[in-house]
């Protein structure tokens, strides 16, 4: 079974409309809340039981996160949806918004109720003009139907939601940078603590979750934590959308139960071209560690299995590389990305990413020097853990893991001045 | 005598749109509308922002010019240099690269006879390299005048470019 949670409208006619969404049970949880049949505690407890973990990359348990924002503490609070989706390889939130916008809206409304926030923002990356207009249209429908606004359906519940478009910046996906961007500033990550739960948007208590996390919530509450949990594995409840890209015959977004063997996911994506072999996979977006193909073929796609294999589930972007891939040029491209996108606040990251690009460029031009590989790893080690936000790890992990897994290939390039891959 | 340039003021239709946008945010947080205001102004002025536009946005949002300048220089979709009538942003990040984006980019450079980052001599097309666009399962992909173009092939790209060169920018 696939596409049972965030993609449950995908196969239906007119998947984005309010009537389609309601026809499969959409907004029934929200309506129960409005009727007073569901309390904030019920919701948080159910989410905890479901083992839903943050789908934005860090995998933090969503129920636990929601319990940090106490509904009964007075004052303005916010819920914010992170639809910045900039992690290379990741393209699921775009499709959730394009094909099931109401579920994102309902997830945010439920979150607002559970944490006592009467206002929510959905921050979309600047390029997502199409998802933005689908979301805006859905929002219009929800307001017209009286599902949002002040005193929803005669109750005392108020929830207003707004879509906000960015303007091109990867770092705005980091939640505190996102808040600064939403406030109208540069997207600079903040020092933590204080955490957003205490000092978030406009200085008010705020919860930030990924689009897929929010969109999973209505279905969990409709069908029960147990139902959801059993779609996945014990510590990795439910489903996950994997964006399978790169060297596969049928790349695509696949929403499947967590714990699916990688080999099965690979088949769903059409497998490799006939005369090719699997060289390597980045299982969770470009910031996660690369793993050798033969290791991946033994791994299941859940949080624990990937961690035990030495990488991470991250955002669920599964990037497939066959034996024609030159690891040196791929790593150079990633280094360029991190260099371009570093916000520049922390010297190790700002300077280090530049050095990485310079050295990798030298190697690609056939001018690599003895010791370059050690220097690259050294620079990465000195960025890791020395920055305000996890961007530092996002740079360091690919550098370390590419060179570690494919040392011979890198050493060959440095020594011979050209790639060992002949295309 | 130096003729003083007339001060640029946001035209009324933009002001109205910005007012509408400001309703999303608390009234004491007008700065939240900055990206919206800058993108709107950019679109209204040939796709790039001059100092006078930043000053006008600052005045309208009642914030310091430097705050607008800081933001305008941070985000990649805000352009502070002239761009052609059409903007072509080609992704060559990892998933697109694995699907041949490098060749595609070279092909476009050759076809338009410009380098990435340049504008054709007739001012019609600016070519830039983009970071991951979030369309990786339909790689290679690009954005042309705000619209996604996915599953690109040379033929498809050539056709899109020909349309742009003929002045059709949709
Ligand atoms: C450099 C960087 C980029 C990030 N980009 C995103 C992103 O595009 N989308 C996202 O949901 N989370 C992103 N995150 C993670 C967020 O900071 C945050 O953990 C997440 O939005 C929380 O939601 P979740 O618990 O539902 O996953 C990024 C983190 C870092 C350090
Ligand atoms: S890598 Fe090109 S769209 Fe993601």
Coordinates of C-alpha atoms and ligand atoms in Angstrom, one line a residue:
Chain A
X1 CA 0.0 0.0 0.0
X2 CA 1.2 3.5 -0.7
X3 CA -0.1 7.0 -0.6
X4 CA -2.3 6.6 2.5
X5 CA -1.4 9.7 4.5
X6 CA -0.2 12.9 2.9
X7 CA -0.9 11.7 -0.6
X8 CA -4.2 10.2 0.1
X9 CA -6.0 12.5 -2.4
X10 CA -3.5 11.9 -5.1
X11 CA -5.5 9.3 -7.0
X12 CA -8.8 11.1 -6.7
X13 CA -10.3 13.4 -9.2
X14 CA -9.7 17.1 -8.4
X15 CA -7.4 16.2 -5.5
X16 CA -7.0 19.7 -4.2
X17 CA -10.7 20.7 -3.7
X18 CA -12.4 21.0 -0.4
X19 CA -15.1 18.6 -1.4
X20 CA -12.7 15.9 -2.4
X21 CA -10.8 16.4 0.9
X22 CA -14.0 16.2 2.9
X23 CA -15.2 13.1 1.0
X24 CA -12.3 11.0 2.4
X25 CA -12.7 12.2 6.0
X26 CA -10.9 15.5 5.8
X27 CA -11.7 18.2 8.4
X28 CA -13.5 15.6 10.5
X29 CA -10.9 15.9 13.2
X30 CA -11.1 19.7 13.1
X31 CA -14.8 19.5 13.3
X32 CA -14.6 17.2 16.4
X33 CA -12.4 19.7 18.0
X34 CA -14.8 22.5 17.3
X35 CA -17.6 20.5 18.8
X36 CA -15.5 20.0 21.9
X37 CA -15.0 16.3 21.5
X38 CA -11.3 16.3 21.5
X39 CA -9.0 18.0 24.0
X40 CA -5.5 19.4 23.5
X41 CA -4.1 16.6 25.8
X42 CA -5.9 13.9 23.7
X43 CA -4.2 15.2 20.6
X44 CA -0.7 15.5 22.0
X45 CA -1.0 12.0 23.7
X46 CA -2.2 10.5 20.4
X47 CA 0.7 12.0 18.5
X48 CA 3.1 10.7 21.1
X49 CA 1.7 7.2 20.7
X50 CA 1.8 7.4 16.9
X51 CA 5.6 7.9 17.0
X52 CA 5.3 10.6 14.4
X53 CA 8.8 12.2 14.1
X54 CA 9.6 15.5 12.4
X55 CA 9.8 15.1 8.6
X56 CA 11.9 18.2 8.0
X57 CA 15.3 16.4 8.7
X58 CA 16.0 16.2 12.4
X59 CA 13.3 13.5 13.2
X60 CA 12.3 15.1 16.5
X61 CA 9.2 13.5 18.0
X62 CA 6.3 15.7 17.0
X63 CA 4.0 14.9 20.0
X64 CA 6.8 15.8 22.4
X65 CA 7.5 19.0 20.6
X66 CA 3.9 20.0 20.8
X67 CA 3.9 19.3 24.6
X68 CA 6.5 22.1 25.0
X69 CA 3.9 24.7 24.1
X70 CA 1.3 24.7 26.9
X71 CA -2.2 25.6 25.6
X72 CA -3.1 27.2 28.9
X73 CA -0.3 29.6 29.1
X74 CA -1.9 33.0 28.1
X75 CA -0.6 35.3 25.5
X76 CA 0.1 35.3 21.8
X77 CA 1.6 32.1 20.3
X78 CA 2.2 30.9 16.8
X79 CA 2.4 27.8 14.7
X80 CA 4.6 27.9 11.7
X81 CA 4.8 25.5 8.8
X82 CA 8.2 25.0 7.2
X83 CA 7.7 24.7 3.5
X84 CA 11.1 26.1 2.6
X85 CA 12.2 22.7 1.1
X86 CA 15.7 23.5 -0.1
X87 CA 17.6 20.4 0.8
X88 CA 19.0 19.1 -2.5
X89 CA 17.1 16.0 -3.5
X90 CA 13.9 16.9 -1.6
X91 CA 10.7 17.7 -3.4
X92 CA 7.9 16.2 -1.4
X93 CA 6.4 19.3 0.3
X94 CA 5.9 20.8 -3.1
X95 CA 3.7 17.9 -4.1
X96 CA 1.8 17.8 -0.7
X97 CA 0.9 21.4 -1.2
X98 CA 0.1 21.0 -4.9
X99 CA -2.1 17.9 -4.4
X100 CA -3.4 18.0 -0.9
X101 CA -3.4 21.6 0.4
X102 CA -6.3 21.2 2.8
X103 CA -4.6 18.6 4.8
X104 CA -1.7 21.0 5.5
X105 CA -4.3 23.6 6.5
X106 CA -6.1 21.1 8.8
X107 CA -2.8 20.0 10.4
X108 CA -1.9 23.6 11.2
X109 CA -5.4 24.4 12.6
X110 CA -5.2 21.3 14.8
X111 CA -1.7 22.4 15.9
X112 CA -3.0 25.9 16.7
X113 CA -5.7 24.5 18.9
X114 CA -3.5 22.0 20.6
X115 CA -1.0 24.7 21.6
X116 CA -3.2 27.7 22.0
X117 CA -2.1 29.6 19.0
X118 CA -4.7 31.5 17.1
X119 CA -2.4 32.3 14.2
X120 CA -0.3 30.3 11.8
X121 CA 2.0 31.0 9.0
X122 CA 3.1 28.7 6.2
X123 CA 6.5 29.8 4.9
X124 CA 7.1 28.6 1.3
X125 CA 10.3 28.9 -0.5
X126 CA 10.3 31.8 -3.0
X127 CA 10.2 29.6 -6.1
X128 CA 7.1 27.8 -5.0
X129 CA 4.7 30.2 -6.7
X130 CA 2.4 27.4 -8.0
X131 CA 2.1 25.6 -4.6
X132 CA 1.5 29.0 -3.1
X133 CA -1.4 29.7 -5.3
X134 CA -2.9 26.2 -4.7
X135 CA -2.5 26.8 -1.0
X136 CA -4.1 30.3 -1.3
X137 CA -7.0 28.9 -3.2
X138 CA -7.6 26.1 -0.6
X139 CA -7.3 28.7 2.2
X140 CA -10.0 30.7 0.4
X141 CA -12.2 27.7 0.3
X142 CA -11.7 26.9 3.9
X143 CA -12.5 30.4 5.0
X144 CA -15.6 30.5 2.8
X145 CA -16.8 27.2 4.4
X146 CA -16.4 28.8 7.8
X147 CA -13.6 26.3 8.8
X148 CA -11.2 29.1 9.7
X149 CA -11.4 32.6 11.2
X150 CA -12.7 34.1 14.3
X151 CA -15.0 31.9 16.5
X152 CA -15.1 29.0 14.0
X153 CA -18.6 27.7 13.6
X154 CA -19.9 29.6 16.6
X155 CA -17.3 28.1 18.9
X156 CA -14.7 30.0 20.9
X157 CA -12.0 28.7 18.7
X158 CA -10.2 31.2 16.5
X159 CA -7.6 30.2 13.9
X160 CA -6.2 32.3 11.1
X161 CA -3.6 31.0 8.6
X162 CA -1.5 32.9 6.1
X163 CA 0.9 31.8 3.4
X164 CA 4.2 33.6 3.2
X165 CA 6.5 33.4 0.2
X166 CA 10.3 33.6 0.7
X167 CA 12.8 34.9 -2.0
X168 CA 15.5 32.3 -2.5
X169 CA 17.7 31.1 0.4
X170 CA 18.4 27.6 1.6
X171 CA 19.3 28.6 5.1
X172 CA 15.8 29.9 5.6
X173 CA 14.8 26.3 6.1
X174 CA 16.6 26.3 9.4
X175 CA 13.8 27.1 11.7
X176 CA 15.2 30.2 13.5
X177 CA 16.5 31.6 10.2
X178 CA 13.0 31.1 8.9
X179 CA 11.5 33.1 11.8
X180 CA 13.9 35.9 11.1
X181 CA 13.0 35.8 7.5
X182 CA 9.3 35.9 8.3
X183 CA 9.9 38.9 10.5
X184 CA 11.3 40.6 7.4
X185 CA 15.0 40.3 8.1
X186 CA 17.9 38.4 6.7
X187 CA 17.7 34.6 7.1
X188 CA 20.2 34.3 9.9
X189 CA 19.9 31.4 12.3
X190 CA 19.5 32.5 16.0
X191 CA 21.5 31.3 18.9
X192 CA 19.6 28.6 20.9
X193 CA 18.5 28.8 23.7
X194 CA 16.1 30.4 23.8
X195 CA 14.3 27.9 21.7
X196 CA 11.3 29.0 19.5
X197 CA 9.0 27.4 22.1
X198 CA 10.0 30.2 24.4
X199 CA 11.1 33.0 22.1
X200 CA 9.9 32.4 18.5
X201 CA 8.1 34.5 15.9
X202 CA 8.0 38.2 17.0
X203 CA 9.5 37.0 20.3
X204 CA 6.4 34.9 21.1
X205 CA 6.2 31.1 21.9
X206 CA 6.2 29.3 18.5
X207 CA 6.2 25.8 17.2
X208 CA 7.8 25.1 13.8
X209 CA 7.1 21.9 12.0
X210 CA 7.7 20.6 8.5
X211 CA 4.8 20.5 5.9
X212 CA 4.8 16.7 5.9
X213 CA 4.7 16.5 9.7
X214 CA 1.6 18.9 9.8
X215 CA -0.1 17.1 7.0
X216 CA 0.3 13.7 8.7
X217 CA -1.6 14.9 11.8
X218 CA -5.2 14.9 10.6
X219 CA -5.0 11.3 9.4
X220 CA -3.3 10.1 12.6
X221 CA -6.2 11.6 14.6
X222 CA -8.8 10.3 12.3
X223 CA -7.6 6.7 12.1
X224 CA -5.8 6.5 15.4
X225 CA -2.2 6.3 16.5
X226 CA -2.2 2.6 16.4
X227 CA -3.2 2.5 12.7
X228 CA -0.5 5.0 11.8
X229 CA 2.2 3.3 13.9
X230 CA 1.6 0.0 12.3
X231 CA 2.2 1.4 8.9
X232 CA 5.8 1.8 10.0
X233 CA 8.1 0.2 12.5
X234 CA 8.2 0.6 16.3
X235 CA 10.4 3.6 16.7
X236 CA 9.5 5.0 13.2
X237 CA 5.8 5.2 13.1
X238 CA 3.8 5.7 10.0
X239 CA 4.7 6.5 6.4
X240 CA 7.3 8.7 4.9
X241 CA 7.5 10.3 1.5
X242 CA 10.7 9.4 -0.2
X243 CA 11.8 11.5 -3.1
X244 CA 13.8 9.1 -5.1
X245 CA 16.0 10.9 -7.7
X246 CA 19.1 10.4 -9.7
X247 CA 20.0 7.3 -11.6
X248 CA 16.7 5.4 -11.5
X249 CA 14.4 4.6 -14.4
X250 CA 11.3 6.1 -12.8
X251 CA 12.2 8.8 -10.3
X252 CA 9.3 9.9 -8.1
X253 CA 7.8 10.7 -4.7
X254 CA 6.7 7.5 -3.0
X255 CA 4.8 7.6 0.3
X256 CA 5.4 4.2 1.9
X257 CA 5.6 2.6 5.3
X258 CA 8.8 3.4 7.2
X259 CA 11.0 0.4 7.4
X260 CA 10.6 -0.6 3.7
X261 CA 13.7 -2.3 2.5
X262 CA 15.7 0.1 0.3
X263 CA 15.8 -2.6 -2.4
X264 CA 12.0 -2.5 -2.6
X265 CA 12.0 1.3 -2.8
X266 CA 14.6 1.1 -5.6
X267 CA 12.3 -1.3 -7.5
X268 CA 9.4 1.1 -7.1
X269 CA 11.5 3.8 -8.7
X270 CA 12.1 1.5 -11.7
X271 CA 15.5 0.3 -10.6
X272 CA 18.7 1.2 -12.5
X273 CA 19.3 1.1 -16.2
X274 CA 20.1 -2.4 -17.3
X275 CA 23.8 -2.3 -17.7
X276 CA 24.5 -0.3 -14.6
X277 CA 25.3 -1.1 -11.0
X278 CA 24.5 0.7 -7.8
X279 CA 27.5 2.7 -6.6
X280 CA 26.2 4.9 -3.8
X281 CA 23.1 6.4 -2.2
X282 CA 22.5 9.5 -0.1
X283 CA 19.5 8.3 1.8
X284 CA 18.2 11.6 3.4
X285 CA 19.1 14.7 1.3
X286 CA 22.5 16.1 0.4
X287 CA 23.4 16.9 4.0
X288 CA 23.3 13.3 5.1
X289 CA 26.2 10.9 4.8
X290 CA 26.6 8.9 1.6
X291 CA 26.5 5.1 1.9
X292 CA 28.0 2.5 -0.5
X293 CA 25.5 0.7 -2.8
X294 CA 26.1 -2.7 -1.3
X295 CA 25.4 -1.4 2.2
X296 CA 22.2 0.3 1.1
X297 CA 20.9 -2.9 -0.5
X298 CA 20.8 -4.4 3.0
X299 CA 19.3 -1.5 4.8
X300 CA 15.7 -0.7 5.7
X301 CA 14.4 2.8 5.3
X302 CA 13.7 3.9 8.9
X303 CA 15.3 6.2 11.4
X304 CA 17.2 3.5 13.4
X305 CA 18.3 1.3 10.5
X306 CA 19.8 4.2 8.7
X307 CA 21.5 5.5 11.8
X308 CA 23.0 2.1 12.4
X309 CA 24.3 2.0 8.9
X310 CA 26.1 5.3 9.5
X311 CA 23.7 7.8 7.9
X312 CA 20.3 9.3 8.5
X313 CA 16.8 9.4 7.2
X314 CA 17.0 13.2 7.0
X315 CA 14.3 14.7 4.7
X316 CA 13.7 11.4 2.9
X317 CA 15.4 12.5 -0.3
X318 CA 17.0 9.3 -1.7
X319 CA 19.6 10.2 -4.2
X320 CA 20.7 7.2 -6.3
X321 CA 24.1 7.1 -8.0
X322 CA 25.2 4.3 -10.4
X323 CA 28.7 3.3 -11.5
X324 CA 29.0 6.1 -14.0
X325 CA 29.1 8.7 -11.3
X326 CA 32.3 10.7 -10.6
X327 CA 32.2 11.2 -6.8
X328 CA 34.7 14.1 -7.0
X329 CA 32.6 16.2 -9.3
X330 CA 29.4 15.5 -7.3
X331 CA 31.2 16.5 -4.1
X332 CA 32.5 19.7 -5.7
X333 CA 28.9 20.6 -6.7
X334 CA 27.7 20.1 -3.2
X335 CA 30.6 22.1 -1.7
X336 CA 29.7 24.9 -4.1
X337 CA 26.1 24.7 -2.9
X338 CA 27.0 25.0 0.8
X339 CA 29.5 27.8 0.0
X340 CA 26.8 29.8 -1.9
X341 CA 24.2 29.2 0.8
X342 CA 26.3 29.8 4.0
X343 CA 24.7 32.8 5.8
X344 CA 28.2 33.9 6.8
X345 CA 27.6 34.4 10.5
X346 CA 30.1 31.8 11.7
X347 CA 33.7 32.0 10.5
X348 CA 34.3 28.2 10.3
X349 CA 31.4 27.8 7.9
X350 CA 31.8 31.0 5.9
X351 CA 35.6 30.6 5.4
X352 CA 35.7 26.8 5.5
X353 CA 33.1 26.3 2.7
X354 CA 35.2 28.6 0.5
X355 CA 38.3 26.6 1.1
X356 CA 36.5 23.3 0.4
X357 CA 35.4 24.7 -3.0
X358 CA 38.9 26.0 -3.8
X359 CA 40.6 22.7 -3.1
X360 CA 38.0 20.5 -4.8
X361 CA 38.2 22.8 -7.8
X362 CA 41.9 22.4 -7.9
X363 CA 41.6 18.7 -7.8
X364 CA 39.0 18.7 -10.7
X365 CA 41.4 20.8 -12.8
X366 CA 44.0 18.1 -12.4
X367 CA 46.1 20.3 -10.0
X368 CA 45.4 18.4 -6.8
X369 CA 48.2 18.2 -4.3
X370 CA 49.3 15.5 -2.0
X371 CA 47.6 16.1 1.4
X372 CA 44.6 17.7 -0.2
X373 CA 42.2 15.0 0.9
X374 CA 43.4 15.2 4.5
X375 CA 43.0 19.0 4.3
X376 CA 39.4 18.6 3.1
X377 CA 38.5 16.3 5.9
X378 CA 40.3 18.5 8.4
X379 CA 38.3 21.6 7.3
X380 CA 35.1 19.6 7.5
X381 CA 36.0 18.4 11.0
X382 CA 36.6 22.0 12.0
X383 CA 33.3 23.2 10.7
X384 CA 31.3 20.4 12.4
X385 CA 30.0 21.4 15.8
X386 CA 31.4 24.9 15.6
X387 CA 28.5 26.8 14.1
X388 CA 25.3 28.4 15.4
X389 CA 23.1 26.0 13.5
X390 CA 23.2 22.5 12.0
X391 CA 24.3 23.9 8.6
X392 CA 27.8 23.1 9.8
X393 CA 27.0 19.4 10.0
X394 CA 25.2 19.7 6.7
X395 CA 28.5 20.7 5.1
X396 CA 30.8 18.5 7.0
X397 CA 28.9 15.2 6.6
X398 CA 29.0 14.9 2.8
X399 CA 32.7 15.9 2.7
X400 CA 33.7 13.4 5.4
X401 CA 31.6 10.5 4.1
X402 CA 32.4 10.9 0.4
X403 CA 36.1 10.9 1.0
X404 CA 35.8 8.1 3.6
X405 CA 33.7 5.8 1.3
X406 CA 35.4 6.6 -1.9
X407 CA 38.9 7.3 -0.8
X408 CA 40.6 5.4 -3.6
X409 CA 38.6 7.3 -6.2
X410 CA 39.5 10.7 -4.7
X411 CA 43.2 9.7 -4.3
X412 CA 43.3 8.5 -8.0
X413 CA 42.0 11.9 -9.1
X414 CA 44.6 13.8 -7.1
X415 CA 47.4 11.6 -8.3
X416 CA 46.5 11.2 -12.0
X417 CA 44.8 14.5 -12.5
X418 CA 41.6 13.0 -14.0
X419 CA 38.6 11.0 -12.9
X420 CA 38.8 7.2 -12.8
X421 CA 35.3 7.1 -14.2
X422 CA 35.3 7.0 -18.0
X423 CA 32.0 7.9 -19.5
Chain B
X1 CA 22.9 72.9 -13.2
X2 CA 22.3 69.4 -12.1
X3 CA 18.7 68.4 -12.6
X4 CA 17.5 66.6 -9.5
X5 CA 16.1 63.2 -10.3
X6 CA 12.4 62.8 -9.5
X7 CA 12.0 60.6 -6.4
X8 CA 10.5 57.2 -7.1
X9 CA 7.3 56.6 -5.2
X10 CA 5.6 53.2 -5.2
X11 CA 2.7 53.4 -7.7
X12 CA -0.7 53.2 -6.2
X13 CA -1.5 49.7 -7.5
X14 CA 1.6 48.4 -5.7
X15 CA 0.7 50.3 -2.6
X16 CA -2.7 48.7 -2.6
X17 CA -1.3 45.2 -3.0
X18 CA 1.2 45.8 -0.2
X19 CA -1.6 47.1 2.1
X20 CA -3.5 43.9 1.4
X21 CA -0.4 41.8 2.2
X22 CA 0.2 43.7 5.4
X23 CA -3.1 42.4 6.8
X24 CA -1.3 39.0 7.3
X25 CA 1.0 40.4 10.0
X26 CA 0.5 42.2 13.3
X27 CA 0.2 45.9 12.7
X28 CA 3.5 46.7 14.5
X29 CA 5.4 44.3 12.2
X30 CA 5.2 46.0 8.8
X31 CA 8.7 44.7 8.0
X32 CA 7.2 41.2 7.5
X33 CA 5.9 42.4 4.1
X34 CA 9.4 43.3 2.9
X35 CA 10.0 40.3 0.6
X36 CA 6.5 40.7 -0.9
X37 CA 7.1 44.4 -1.5
X38 CA 10.5 43.9 -3.0
X39 CA 9.4 41.1 -5.3
X40 CA 6.4 43.2 -6.4
X41 CA 8.6 46.2 -7.1
X42 CA 11.1 44.1 -8.9
X43 CA 8.5 42.6 -11.2
X44 CA 7.1 46.1 -11.9
X45 CA 10.5 47.5 -12.8
X46 CA 12.0 45.1 -15.4
X47 CA 13.0 42.4 -13.1
X48 CA 15.6 44.2 -10.9
X49 CA 15.8 46.5 -8.0
X50 CA 17.5 49.9 -7.9
X51 CA 18.4 51.9 -4.9
X52 CA 15.4 54.2 -5.4
X53 CA 13.1 51.2 -5.2
X54 CA 14.6 50.1 -2.0
X55 CA 14.2 53.6 -0.6
X56 CA 10.6 53.7 -1.7
X57 CA 9.9 50.3 -0.1
X58 CA 11.6 51.5 3.1
X59 CA 9.5 54.7 3.2
X60 CA 6.3 52.8 2.6
X61 CA 7.0 50.1 5.2
X62 CA 8.3 52.9 7.6
X63 CA 11.6 51.1 8.2
X64 CA 15.2 52.1 7.6
X65 CA 16.7 52.0 4.2
X66 CA 19.5 49.9 5.5
X67 CA 17.1 47.2 6.7
X68 CA 15.7 46.9 3.2
X69 CA 19.2 46.9 1.7
X70 CA 20.3 44.1 4.1
X71 CA 17.4 42.0 2.9
X72 CA 17.7 42.8 -0.8
X73 CA 21.3 41.7 -0.8
X74 CA 20.6 38.4 1.0
X75 CA 18.0 36.6 -1.1
X76 CA 18.9 35.1 -4.5
X77 CA 15.6 35.9 -6.2
X78 CA 16.1 39.6 -5.6
X79 CA 18.2 41.0 -8.4
X80 CA 20.3 44.1 -7.9
X81 CA 21.7 44.1 -11.4
X82 CA 20.0 44.4 -14.7
X83 CA 18.5 41.2 -16.1
X84 CA 17.1 40.3 -19.5
X85 CA 13.4 40.3 -20.4
X86 CA 13.4 36.6 -19.5
X87 CA 15.2 34.9 -16.7
X88 CA 16.3 31.3 -17.2
X89 CA 17.5 29.6 -14.0
X90 CA 18.9 26.1 -14.6
X91 CA 19.4 23.7 -11.7
X92 CA 22.6 21.8 -11.8
X93 CA 22.6 20.6 -8.2
X94 CA 23.0 17.0 -7.4
X95 CA 19.8 15.3 -8.8
X96 CA 19.8 17.4 -11.9
X97 CA 23.5 16.9 -12.4
X98 CA 23.1 13.1 -12.2
X99 CA 20.5 13.6 -15.0
X100 CA 22.7 15.5 -17.3
X101 CA 22.3 19.1 -16.2
X102 CA 25.9 20.0 -17.0
X103 CA 25.5 19.1 -20.7
X104 CA 22.2 20.9 -20.8
X105 CA 23.8 24.1 -19.4
X106 CA 26.7 23.9 -21.9
X107 CA 24.1 23.4 -24.6
X108 CA 22.2 26.5 -23.5
X109 CA 25.4 28.5 -23.3
X110 CA 26.3 27.5 -26.8
X111 CA 22.8 28.0 -28.2
X112 CA 22.5 31.5 -26.7
X113 CA 26.2 32.3 -27.2
X114 CA 26.6 33.5 -23.6
X115 CA 28.1 32.3 -20.4
X116 CA 26.1 31.4 -17.4
X117 CA 25.4 34.6 -15.5
X118 CA 25.2 36.7 -18.7
X119 CA 22.5 38.2 -20.8
X120 CA 22.1 37.8 -24.5
X121 CA 23.2 40.9 -26.5
X122 CA 19.6 41.6 -27.5
X123 CA 18.7 41.8 -23.9
X124 CA 16.1 39.1 -24.1
X125 CA 17.5 36.3 -22.0
X126 CA 19.6 36.1 -18.8
X127 CA 21.0 32.7 -18.0
X128 CA 21.8 31.7 -14.4
X129 CA 22.6 28.6 -12.5
X130 CA 20.2 27.7 -9.8
X131 CA 20.5 25.7 -6.6
X132 CA 18.1 22.7 -6.1
X133 CA 14.6 23.9 -7.1
X134 CA 12.7 21.2 -5.3
X135 CA 11.8 19.4 -8.5
X136 CA 14.5 16.7 -8.2
X137 CA 12.3 13.7 -9.3
X138 CA 11.6 15.5 -12.5
X139 CA 15.3 16.4 -13.2
X140 CA 16.7 18.1 -15.0
X141 CA 14.7 21.2 -14.3
X142 CA 14.7 24.9 -14.6
X143 CA 12.6 28.0 -13.9
X144 CA 11.8 30.3 -16.8
X145 CA 10.1 33.5 -15.7
X146 CA 8.7 32.0 -12.5
X147 CA 7.4 28.9 -14.2
X148 CA 8.9 25.4 -13.6
X149 CA 10.1 23.5 -16.7
X150 CA 10.8 19.9 -15.8
X151 CA 12.0 16.6 -17.3
X152 CA 14.1 18.7 -19.7
X153 CA 15.7 17.4 -22.9
X154 CA 17.7 19.4 -25.4
X155 CA 14.8 19.6 -27.8
X156 CA 12.4 20.8 -25.1
X157 CA 14.9 23.4 -23.9
X158 CA 15.6 24.6 -27.5
X159 CA 11.9 25.1 -28.1
X160 CA 11.5 27.1 -24.9
X161 CA 14.5 29.3 -25.7
X162 CA 13.2 29.8 -29.3
X163 CA 9.9 31.0 -27.9
X164 CA 11.7 33.4 -25.6
X165 CA 13.9 34.7 -28.4
X166 CA 10.7 35.4 -30.4
X167 CA 9.6 37.6 -27.6
X168 CA 7.0 35.2 -26.2
X169 CA 7.9 35.1 -22.5
X170 CA 5.3 32.6 -21.3
Ligands
LIG1 C1 20.5 24.3 7.1 C2 19.2 23.7 7.4 C3 18.2 23.7 6.5 C4 16.9 23.2 6.8 N1 15.9 23.2 5.9 C5 14.7 22.7 6.2 C6 13.6 22.7 5.3 O1 13.8 23.1 4.1 N2 12.4 22.2 5.6 C7 12.2 21.8 6.9 O2 11.1 21.4 7.2 N3 13.2 21.7 7.8 C8 14.4 22.2 7.5 N4 15.4 22.2 8.5 C9 15.0 21.7 9.8 C10 14.4 22.8 10.7 O3 15.3 23.6 11.3 C11 13.4 22.2 11.7 O4 14.1 21.2 12.4 C12 12.2 21.6 11.2 O5 11.5 22.5 10.3 C13 11.3 21.1 12.3 O6 10.1 20.5 11.8 P1 9.9 18.9 12.0 O7 10.2 18.6 13.5 O8 8.5 18.7 11.7 O9 10.8 18.2 11.2 C14 16.7 22.7 8.1 C15 17.7 22.7 9.1 C16 18.9 23.2 8.8 C17 20.0 23.2 9.8
LIG2 S1 18.6 19.0 -7.7 FE1 17.7 20.1 -9.4 S2 15.7 20.4 -8.7 FE2 16.6 19.4 -7.0

